């Protein structure tokens, strides 16, 4: 059963690596669409840079998912070789991944409200004028249609793979 856990953990790792890959490839188009929407709203596009708002795979948008993928890969190798620490590390990291992915899904579902709140907290009067819903919609529509399917598959793999890994090490 450790091999099943390891395979699931490698699938979870691949799912997390897909996040920065998609953002790297299509982030510039999303930024261009967001800039066009800001211009439509008569908001200076420079407000994005001034407030360090990004659509690409830079910064924590790449570091966090790549780190998760690396950790899950290491735990997968430990499961493949039958290391004593594989079971407790699977419990720790697969559980954390489940919780993190739940937070990511919640954040995506409440994006408009949370971005509006974040913009208000920044204290930038120009940023506060941004109509967030059309701003985010413009950026989202710049990604190809298959990205929605990929997001659904990624979440299914992360939730299902993490749960199966936990079950696999529990019955091993």
JSON list of C-alpha atoms in Angstrom, two decimals:
[
{"chain": "A", "resi": 1, "resn": "UNK", "atom": "CA", "xyz": [0.00, 0.00, 0.00]},
{"chain": "A", "resi": 2, "resn": "UNK", "atom": "CA", "xyz": [2.97, 2.33, 0.40]},
{"chain": "A", "resi": 3, "resn": "UNK", "atom": "CA", "xyz": [3.37, 2.26, -3.39]},
{"chain": "A", "resi": 4, "resn": "UNK", "atom": "CA", "xyz": [-0.23, 3.45, -3.80]},
{"chain": "A", "resi": 5, "resn": "UNK", "atom": "CA", "xyz": [0.43, 6.28, -1.35]},
{"chain": "A", "resi": 6, "resn": "UNK", "atom": "CA", "xyz": [3.60, 7.19, -3.24]},
{"chain": "A", "resi": 7, "resn": "UNK", "atom": "CA", "xyz": [1.84, 7.26, -6.62]},
{"chain": "A", "resi": 8, "resn": "UNK", "atom": "CA", "xyz": [-0.92, 9.46, -5.18]},
{"chain": "A", "resi": 9, "resn": "UNK", "atom": "CA", "xyz": [1.67, 11.81, -3.69]},
{"chain": "A", "resi": 10, "resn": "UNK", "atom": "CA", "xyz": [3.45, 12.10, -7.03]},
{"chain": "A", "resi": 11, "resn": "UNK", "atom": "CA", "xyz": [0.14, 12.92, -8.71]},
{"chain": "A", "resi": 12, "resn": "UNK", "atom": "CA", "xyz": [-0.50, 15.60, -6.07]},
{"chain": "A", "resi": 13, "resn": "UNK", "atom": "CA", "xyz": [3.00, 16.98, -6.70]},
{"chain": "A", "resi": 14, "resn": "UNK", "atom": "CA", "xyz": [2.33, 17.16, -10.44]},
{"chain": "A", "resi": 15, "resn": "UNK", "atom": "CA", "xyz": [-1.00, 18.86, -9.79]},
{"chain": "A", "resi": 16, "resn": "UNK", "atom": "CA", "xyz": [0.71, 21.56, -7.73]},
{"chain": "A", "resi": 17, "resn": "UNK", "atom": "CA", "xyz": [3.45, 22.09, -10.34]},
{"chain": "A", "resi": 18, "resn": "UNK", "atom": "CA", "xyz": [0.75, 22.73, -12.93]},
{"chain": "A", "resi": 19, "resn": "UNK", "atom": "CA", "xyz": [-0.26, 25.93, -11.12]},
{"chain": "A", "resi": 20, "resn": "UNK", "atom": "CA", "xyz": [2.86, 27.99, -11.84]},
{"chain": "A", "resi": 21, "resn": "UNK", "atom": "CA", "xyz": [3.24, 26.43, -15.30]},
{"chain": "A", "resi": 22, "resn": "UNK", "atom": "CA", "xyz": [-0.20, 27.68, -16.36]},
{"chain": "A", "resi": 23, "resn": "UNK", "atom": "CA", "xyz": [0.37, 31.07, -14.72]},
{"chain": "A", "resi": 24, "resn": "UNK", "atom": "CA", "xyz": [3.77, 31.38, -16.41]},
{"chain": "A", "resi": 25, "resn": "UNK", "atom": "CA", "xyz": [2.34, 30.58, -19.83]},
{"chain": "A", "resi": 26, "resn": "UNK", "atom": "CA", "xyz": [-0.88, 32.63, -19.66]},
{"chain": "A", "resi": 27, "resn": "UNK", "atom": "CA", "xyz": [-0.19, 35.18, -16.90]},
{"chain": "A", "resi": 28, "resn": "UNK", "atom": "CA", "xyz": [1.01, 37.89, -19.32]},
{"chain": "A", "resi": 29, "resn": "UNK", "atom": "CA", "xyz": [-2.26, 37.64, -21.28]},
{"chain": "A", "resi": 30, "resn": "UNK", "atom": "CA", "xyz": [-4.23, 37.83, -18.02]},
{"chain": "A", "resi": 31, "resn": "UNK", "atom": "CA", "xyz": [-2.28, 40.92, -17.01]},
{"chain": "A", "resi": 32, "resn": "UNK", "atom": "CA", "xyz": [-2.91, 42.54, -20.40]},
{"chain": "A", "resi": 33, "resn": "UNK", "atom": "CA", "xyz": [-6.62, 41.87, -20.06]},
{"chain": "A", "resi": 34, "resn": "UNK", "atom": "CA", "xyz": [-6.63, 43.25, -16.51]},
{"chain": "A", "resi": 35, "resn": "UNK", "atom": "CA", "xyz": [-4.77, 46.36, -17.67]},
{"chain": "A", "resi": 36, "resn": "UNK", "atom": "CA", "xyz": [-7.33, 46.88, -20.46]},
{"chain": "A", "resi": 37, "resn": "UNK", "atom": "CA", "xyz": [-10.12, 46.57, -17.89]},
{"chain": "A", "resi": 38, "resn": "UNK", "atom": "CA", "xyz": [-8.42, 49.10, -15.62]},
{"chain": "A", "resi": 39, "resn": "UNK", "atom": "CA", "xyz": [-8.17, 51.53, -18.54]},
{"chain": "A", "resi": 40, "resn": "UNK", "atom": "CA", "xyz": [-11.87, 50.98, -19.26]},
{"chain": "A", "resi": 41, "resn": "UNK", "atom": "CA", "xyz": [-12.53, 51.88, -15.63]},
{"chain": "A", "resi": 42, "resn": "UNK", "atom": "CA", "xyz": [-10.25, 54.94, -15.97]},
{"chain": "A", "resi": 43, "resn": "UNK", "atom": "CA", "xyz": [-7.80, 53.58, -13.42]},
{"chain": "A", "resi": 44, "resn": "UNK", "atom": "CA", "xyz": [-4.07, 53.93, -14.09]},
{"chain": "A", "resi": 45, "resn": "UNK", "atom": "CA", "xyz": [-2.64, 50.46, -14.96]},
{"chain": "A", "resi": 46, "resn": "UNK", "atom": "CA", "xyz": [0.51, 51.31, -13.01]},
{"chain": "A", "resi": 47, "resn": "UNK", "atom": "CA", "xyz": [-1.55, 50.74, -9.85]},
{"chain": "A", "resi": 48, "resn": "UNK", "atom": "CA", "xyz": [-0.90, 47.01, -10.37]},
{"chain": "A", "resi": 49, "resn": "UNK", "atom": "CA", "xyz": [2.89, 47.37, -10.20]},
{"chain": "A", "resi": 50, "resn": "UNK", "atom": "CA", "xyz": [2.73, 49.95, -7.43]},
{"chain": "A", "resi": 51, "resn": "UNK", "atom": "CA", "xyz": [0.80, 47.47, -5.28]},
{"chain": "A", "resi": 52, "resn": "UNK", "atom": "CA", "xyz": [2.79, 44.40, -6.41]},
{"chain": "A", "resi": 53, "resn": "UNK", "atom": "CA", "xyz": [-0.23, 42.71, -8.03]},
{"chain": "A", "resi": 54, "resn": "UNK", "atom": "CA", "xyz": [0.78, 39.94, -10.42]},
{"chain": "A", "resi": 55, "resn": "UNK", "atom": "CA", "xyz": [-0.82, 37.42, -12.73]},
{"chain": "A", "resi": 56, "resn": "UNK", "atom": "CA", "xyz": [2.31, 35.49, -13.64]},
{"chain": "A", "resi": 57, "resn": "UNK", "atom": "CA", "xyz": [4.12, 32.73, -11.78]},
{"chain": "A", "resi": 58, "resn": "UNK", "atom": "CA", "xyz": [6.52, 34.99, -9.89]},
{"chain": "A", "resi": 59, "resn": "UNK", "atom": "CA", "xyz": [7.09, 35.19, -6.16]},
{"chain": "A", "resi": 60, "resn": "UNK", "atom": "CA", "xyz": [4.96, 33.07, -3.84]},
{"chain": "A", "resi": 61, "resn": "UNK", "atom": "CA", "xyz": [2.70, 32.12, -6.78]},
{"chain": "A", "resi": 62, "resn": "UNK", "atom": "CA", "xyz": [5.51, 29.80, -7.88]},
{"chain": "A", "resi": 63, "resn": "UNK", "atom": "CA", "xyz": [7.40, 29.16, -4.65]},
{"chain": "A", "resi": 64, "resn": "UNK", "atom": "CA", "xyz": [4.45, 27.79, -2.65]},
{"chain": "A", "resi": 65, "resn": "UNK", "atom": "CA", "xyz": [3.20, 25.18, -5.16]},
{"chain": "A", "resi": 66, "resn": "UNK", "atom": "CA", "xyz": [6.73, 24.14, -6.12]},
{"chain": "A", "resi": 67, "resn": "UNK", "atom": "CA", "xyz": [7.61, 23.68, -2.44]},
{"chain": "A", "resi": 68, "resn": "UNK", "atom": "CA", "xyz": [4.48, 21.57, -1.90]},
{"chain": "A", "resi": 69, "resn": "UNK", "atom": "CA", "xyz": [5.40, 19.48, -4.95]},
{"chain": "A", "resi": 70, "resn": "UNK", "atom": "CA", "xyz": [8.96, 18.97, -3.70]},
{"chain": "A", "resi": 71, "resn": "UNK", "atom": "CA", "xyz": [7.82, 17.92, -0.21]},
{"chain": "A", "resi": 72, "resn": "UNK", "atom": "CA", "xyz": [5.22, 15.52, -1.61]},
{"chain": "A", "resi": 73, "resn": "UNK", "atom": "CA", "xyz": [7.83, 14.05, -3.96]},
{"chain": "A", "resi": 74, "resn": "UNK", "atom": "CA", "xyz": [10.25, 13.44, -1.07]},
{"chain": "A", "resi": 75, "resn": "UNK", "atom": "CA", "xyz": [7.52, 11.75, 0.99]},
{"chain": "A", "resi": 76, "resn": "UNK", "atom": "CA", "xyz": [6.56, 9.67, -2.07]},
{"chain": "A", "resi": 77, "resn": "UNK", "atom": "CA", "xyz": [10.14, 8.42, -2.41]},
{"chain": "A", "resi": 78, "resn": "UNK", "atom": "CA", "xyz": [10.12, 7.55, 1.28]},
{"chain": "A", "resi": 79, "resn": "UNK", "atom": "CA", "xyz": [6.93, 5.55, 0.74]},
{"chain": "A", "resi": 80, "resn": "UNK", "atom": "CA", "xyz": [8.43, 3.77, -2.28]},
{"chain": "A", "resi": 81, "resn": "UNK", "atom": "CA", "xyz": [11.48, 2.67, -0.27]},
{"chain": "A", "resi": 82, "resn": "UNK", "atom": "CA", "xyz": [9.43, 1.81, 2.84]},
{"chain": "A", "resi": 83, "resn": "UNK", "atom": "CA", "xyz": [11.16, 4.30, 5.16]},
{"chain": "A", "resi": 84, "resn": "UNK", "atom": "CA", "xyz": [9.94, 4.28, 8.77]},
{"chain": "A", "resi": 85, "resn": "UNK", "atom": "CA", "xyz": [9.11, 7.99, 8.62]},
{"chain": "A", "resi": 86, "resn": "UNK", "atom": "CA", "xyz": [6.96, 7.60, 5.51]},
{"chain": "A", "resi": 87, "resn": "UNK", "atom": "CA", "xyz": [3.72, 6.91, 7.41]},
{"chain": "A", "resi": 88, "resn": "UNK", "atom": "CA", "xyz": [3.88, 9.85, 9.87]},
{"chain": "A", "resi": 89, "resn": "UNK", "atom": "CA", "xyz": [5.13, 12.22, 7.18]},
{"chain": "A", "resi": 90, "resn": "UNK", "atom": "CA", "xyz": [2.30, 11.12, 4.90]},
{"chain": "A", "resi": 91, "resn": "UNK", "atom": "CA", "xyz": [-0.18, 11.85, 7.68]},
{"chain": "A", "resi": 92, "resn": "UNK", "atom": "CA", "xyz": [1.34, 15.27, 8.31]},
{"chain": "A", "resi": 93, "resn": "UNK", "atom": "CA", "xyz": [1.83, 16.46, 4.74]},
{"chain": "A", "resi": 94, "resn": "UNK", "atom": "CA", "xyz": [-1.18, 14.86, 3.06]},
{"chain": "A", "resi": 95, "resn": "UNK", "atom": "CA", "xyz": [-3.37, 16.36, 5.78]},
{"chain": "A", "resi": 96, "resn": "UNK", "atom": "CA", "xyz": [-1.76, 19.76, 5.32]},
{"chain": "A", "resi": 97, "resn": "UNK", "atom": "CA", "xyz": [-2.25, 19.53, 1.56]},
{"chain": "A", "resi": 98, "resn": "UNK", "atom": "CA", "xyz": [-5.94, 18.73, 2.05]},
{"chain": "A", "resi": 99, "resn": "UNK", "atom": "CA", "xyz": [-6.34, 21.78, 4.29]},
{"chain": "A", "resi": 100, "resn": "UNK", "atom": "CA", "xyz": [-4.31, 24.05, 2.01]},
{"chain": "A", "resi": 101, "resn": "UNK", "atom": "CA", "xyz": [-6.26, 23.01, -1.06]},
{"chain": "A", "resi": 102, "resn": "UNK", "atom": "CA", "xyz": [-9.53, 23.60, 0.77]},
{"chain": "A", "resi": 103, "resn": "UNK", "atom": "CA", "xyz": [-8.28, 27.11, 1.56]},
{"chain": "A", "resi": 104, "resn": "UNK", "atom": "CA", "xyz": [-7.29, 27.63, -2.09]},
{"chain": "A", "resi": 105, "resn": "UNK", "atom": "CA", "xyz": [-10.71, 26.52, -3.32]},
{"chain": "A", "resi": 106, "resn": "UNK", "atom": "CA", "xyz": [-12.43, 28.78, -0.78]},
{"chain": "A", "resi": 107, "resn": "UNK", "atom": "CA", "xyz": [-10.21, 31.68, -1.83]},
{"chain": "A", "resi": 108, "resn": "UNK", "atom": "CA", "xyz": [-11.10, 31.11, -5.48]},
{"chain": "A", "resi": 109, "resn": "UNK", "atom": "CA", "xyz": [-14.81, 30.92, -4.69]},
{"chain": "A", "resi": 110, "resn": "UNK", "atom": "CA", "xyz": [-14.71, 34.16, -2.68]},
{"chain": "A", "resi": 111, "resn": "UNK", "atom": "CA", "xyz": [-12.15, 35.96, -4.85]},
{"chain": "A", "resi": 112, "resn": "UNK", "atom": "CA", "xyz": [-14.20, 39.08, -5.59]},
{"chain": "A", "resi": 113, "resn": "UNK", "atom": "CA", "xyz": [-15.02, 39.74, -1.95]},
{"chain": "A", "resi": 114, "resn": "UNK", "atom": "CA", "xyz": [-11.51, 39.00, -0.70]},
{"chain": "A", "resi": 115, "resn": "UNK", "atom": "CA", "xyz": [-9.82, 41.10, -3.40]},
{"chain": "A", "resi": 116, "resn": "UNK", "atom": "CA", "xyz": [-12.18, 44.00, -2.64]},
{"chain": "A", "resi": 117, "resn": "UNK", "atom": "CA", "xyz": [-11.22, 43.74, 1.03]},
{"chain": "A", "resi": 118, "resn": "UNK", "atom": "CA", "xyz": [-7.52, 43.50, 0.18]},
{"chain": "A", "resi": 119, "resn": "UNK", "atom": "CA", "xyz": [-7.74, 46.55, -2.06]},
{"chain": "A", "resi": 120, "resn": "UNK", "atom": "CA", "xyz": [-9.42, 48.52, 0.75]},
{"chain": "A", "resi": 121, "resn": "UNK", "atom": "CA", "xyz": [-6.72, 47.43, 3.22]},
{"chain": "A", "resi": 122, "resn": "UNK", "atom": "CA", "xyz": [-3.98, 48.72, 0.90]},
{"chain": "A", "resi": 123, "resn": "UNK", "atom": "CA", "xyz": [-5.20, 52.25, 1.54]},
{"chain": "A", "resi": 124, "resn": "UNK", "atom": "CA", "xyz": [-4.58, 53.29, -2.08]},
{"chain": "A", "resi": 125, "resn": "UNK", "atom": "CA", "xyz": [-7.53, 55.48, -3.14]},
{"chain": "A", "resi": 126, "resn": "UNK", "atom": "CA", "xyz": [-7.04, 54.62, -6.81]},
{"chain": "A", "resi": 127, "resn": "UNK", "atom": "CA", "xyz": [-6.96, 50.90, -6.08]},
{"chain": "A", "resi": 128, "resn": "UNK", "atom": "CA", "xyz": [-10.12, 51.29, -3.99]},
{"chain": "A", "resi": 129, "resn": "UNK", "atom": "CA", "xyz": [-11.92, 52.61, -7.11]},
{"chain": "A", "resi": 130, "resn": "UNK", "atom": "CA", "xyz": [-11.35, 49.38, -9.05]},
{"chain": "A", "resi": 131, "resn": "UNK", "atom": "CA", "xyz": [-14.53, 47.47, -9.86]},
{"chain": "A", "resi": 132, "resn": "UNK", "atom": "CA", "xyz": [-13.13, 44.10, -8.83]},
{"chain": "A", "resi": 133, "resn": "UNK", "atom": "CA", "xyz": [-15.64, 41.71, -10.43]},
{"chain": "A", "resi": 134, "resn": "UNK", "atom": "CA", "xyz": [-15.07, 42.86, -14.04]},
{"chain": "A", "resi": 135, "resn": "UNK", "atom": "CA", "xyz": [-11.34, 43.27, -13.33]},
{"chain": "A", "resi": 136, "resn": "UNK", "atom": "CA", "xyz": [-11.01, 39.62, -12.22]},
{"chain": "A", "resi": 137, "resn": "UNK", "atom": "CA", "xyz": [-13.36, 38.41, -14.95]},
{"chain": "A", "resi": 138, "resn": "UNK", "atom": "CA", "xyz": [-11.20, 40.06, -17.62]},
{"chain": "A", "resi": 139, "resn": "UNK", "atom": "CA", "xyz": [-8.07, 38.39, -16.25]},
{"chain": "A", "resi": 140, "resn": "UNK", "atom": "CA", "xyz": [-9.80, 35.01, -15.93]},
{"chain": "A", "resi": 141, "resn": "UNK", "atom": "CA", "xyz": [-11.14, 35.13, -19.48]},
{"chain": "A", "resi": 142, "resn": "UNK", "atom": "CA", "xyz": [-7.60, 35.61, -20.81]},
{"chain": "A", "resi": 143, "resn": "UNK", "atom": "CA", "xyz": [-6.81, 32.05, -19.78]},
{"chain": "A", "resi": 144, "resn": "UNK", "atom": "CA", "xyz": [-7.85, 29.36, -22.29]},
{"chain": "A", "resi": 145, "resn": "UNK", "atom": "CA", "xyz": [-11.11, 27.55, -21.62]},
{"chain": "A", "resi": 146, "resn": "UNK", "atom": "CA", "xyz": [-9.36, 24.30, -20.77]},
{"chain": "A", "resi": 147, "resn": "UNK", "atom": "CA", "xyz": [-7.82, 25.90, -17.67]},
{"chain": "A", "resi": 148, "resn": "UNK", "atom": "CA", "xyz": [-11.19, 25.58, -15.89]},
{"chain": "A", "resi": 149, "resn": "UNK", "atom": "CA", "xyz": [-11.22, 21.84, -16.62]},
{"chain": "A", "resi": 150, "resn": "UNK", "atom": "CA", "xyz": [-7.59, 21.59, -15.54]},
{"chain": "A", "resi": 151, "resn": "UNK", "atom": "CA", "xyz": [-8.44, 23.36, -12.27]},
{"chain": "A", "resi": 152, "resn": "UNK", "atom": "CA", "xyz": [-11.28, 20.91, -11.62]},
{"chain": "A", "resi": 153, "resn": "UNK", "atom": "CA", "xyz": [-8.99, 17.94, -12.38]},
{"chain": "A", "resi": 154, "resn": "UNK", "atom": "CA", "xyz": [-6.19, 19.40, -10.27]},
{"chain": "A", "resi": 155, "resn": "UNK", "atom": "CA", "xyz": [-8.52, 19.80, -7.28]},
{"chain": "A", "resi": 156, "resn": "UNK", "atom": "CA", "xyz": [-9.91, 16.29, -7.77]},
{"chain": "A", "resi": 157, "resn": "UNK", "atom": "CA", "xyz": [-6.38, 14.86, -7.88]},
{"chain": "A", "resi": 158, "resn": "UNK", "atom": "CA", "xyz": [-5.25, 16.84, -4.83]},
{"chain": "A", "resi": 159, "resn": "UNK", "atom": "CA", "xyz": [-8.28, 15.99, -2.68]},
{"chain": "A", "resi": 160, "resn": "UNK", "atom": "CA", "xyz": [-8.64, 12.41, -3.90]},
{"chain": "A", "resi": 161, "resn": "UNK", "atom": "CA", "xyz": [-4.92, 11.65, -4.05]},
{"chain": "A", "resi": 162, "resn": "UNK", "atom": "CA", "xyz": [-4.24, 13.02, -0.58]},
{"chain": "A", "resi": 163, "resn": "UNK", "atom": "CA", "xyz": [-7.19, 11.10, 0.89]},
{"chain": "A", "resi": 164, "resn": "UNK", "atom": "CA", "xyz": [-6.11, 7.88, -0.84]},
{"chain": "A", "resi": 165, "resn": "UNK", "atom": "CA", "xyz": [-2.55, 8.32, 0.39]},
{"chain": "A", "resi": 166, "resn": "UNK", "atom": "CA", "xyz": [-3.84, 8.65, 3.94]},
{"chain": "A", "resi": 167, "resn": "UNK", "atom": "CA", "xyz": [-5.97, 5.53, 3.57]},
{"chain": "A", "resi": 168, "resn": "UNK", "atom": "CA", "xyz": [-3.11, 3.60, 1.95]},
{"chain": "A", "resi": 169, "resn": "UNK", "atom": "CA", "xyz": [-0.66, 4.25, 4.78]},
{"chain": "A", "resi": 170, "resn": "UNK", "atom": "CA", "xyz": [-3.35, 3.54, 7.37]},
{"chain": "A", "resi": 171, "resn": "UNK", "atom": "CA", "xyz": [-3.99, 0.01, 6.10]},
{"chain": "A", "resi": 172, "resn": "UNK", "atom": "CA", "xyz": [-0.36, -0.78, 5.30]}
]
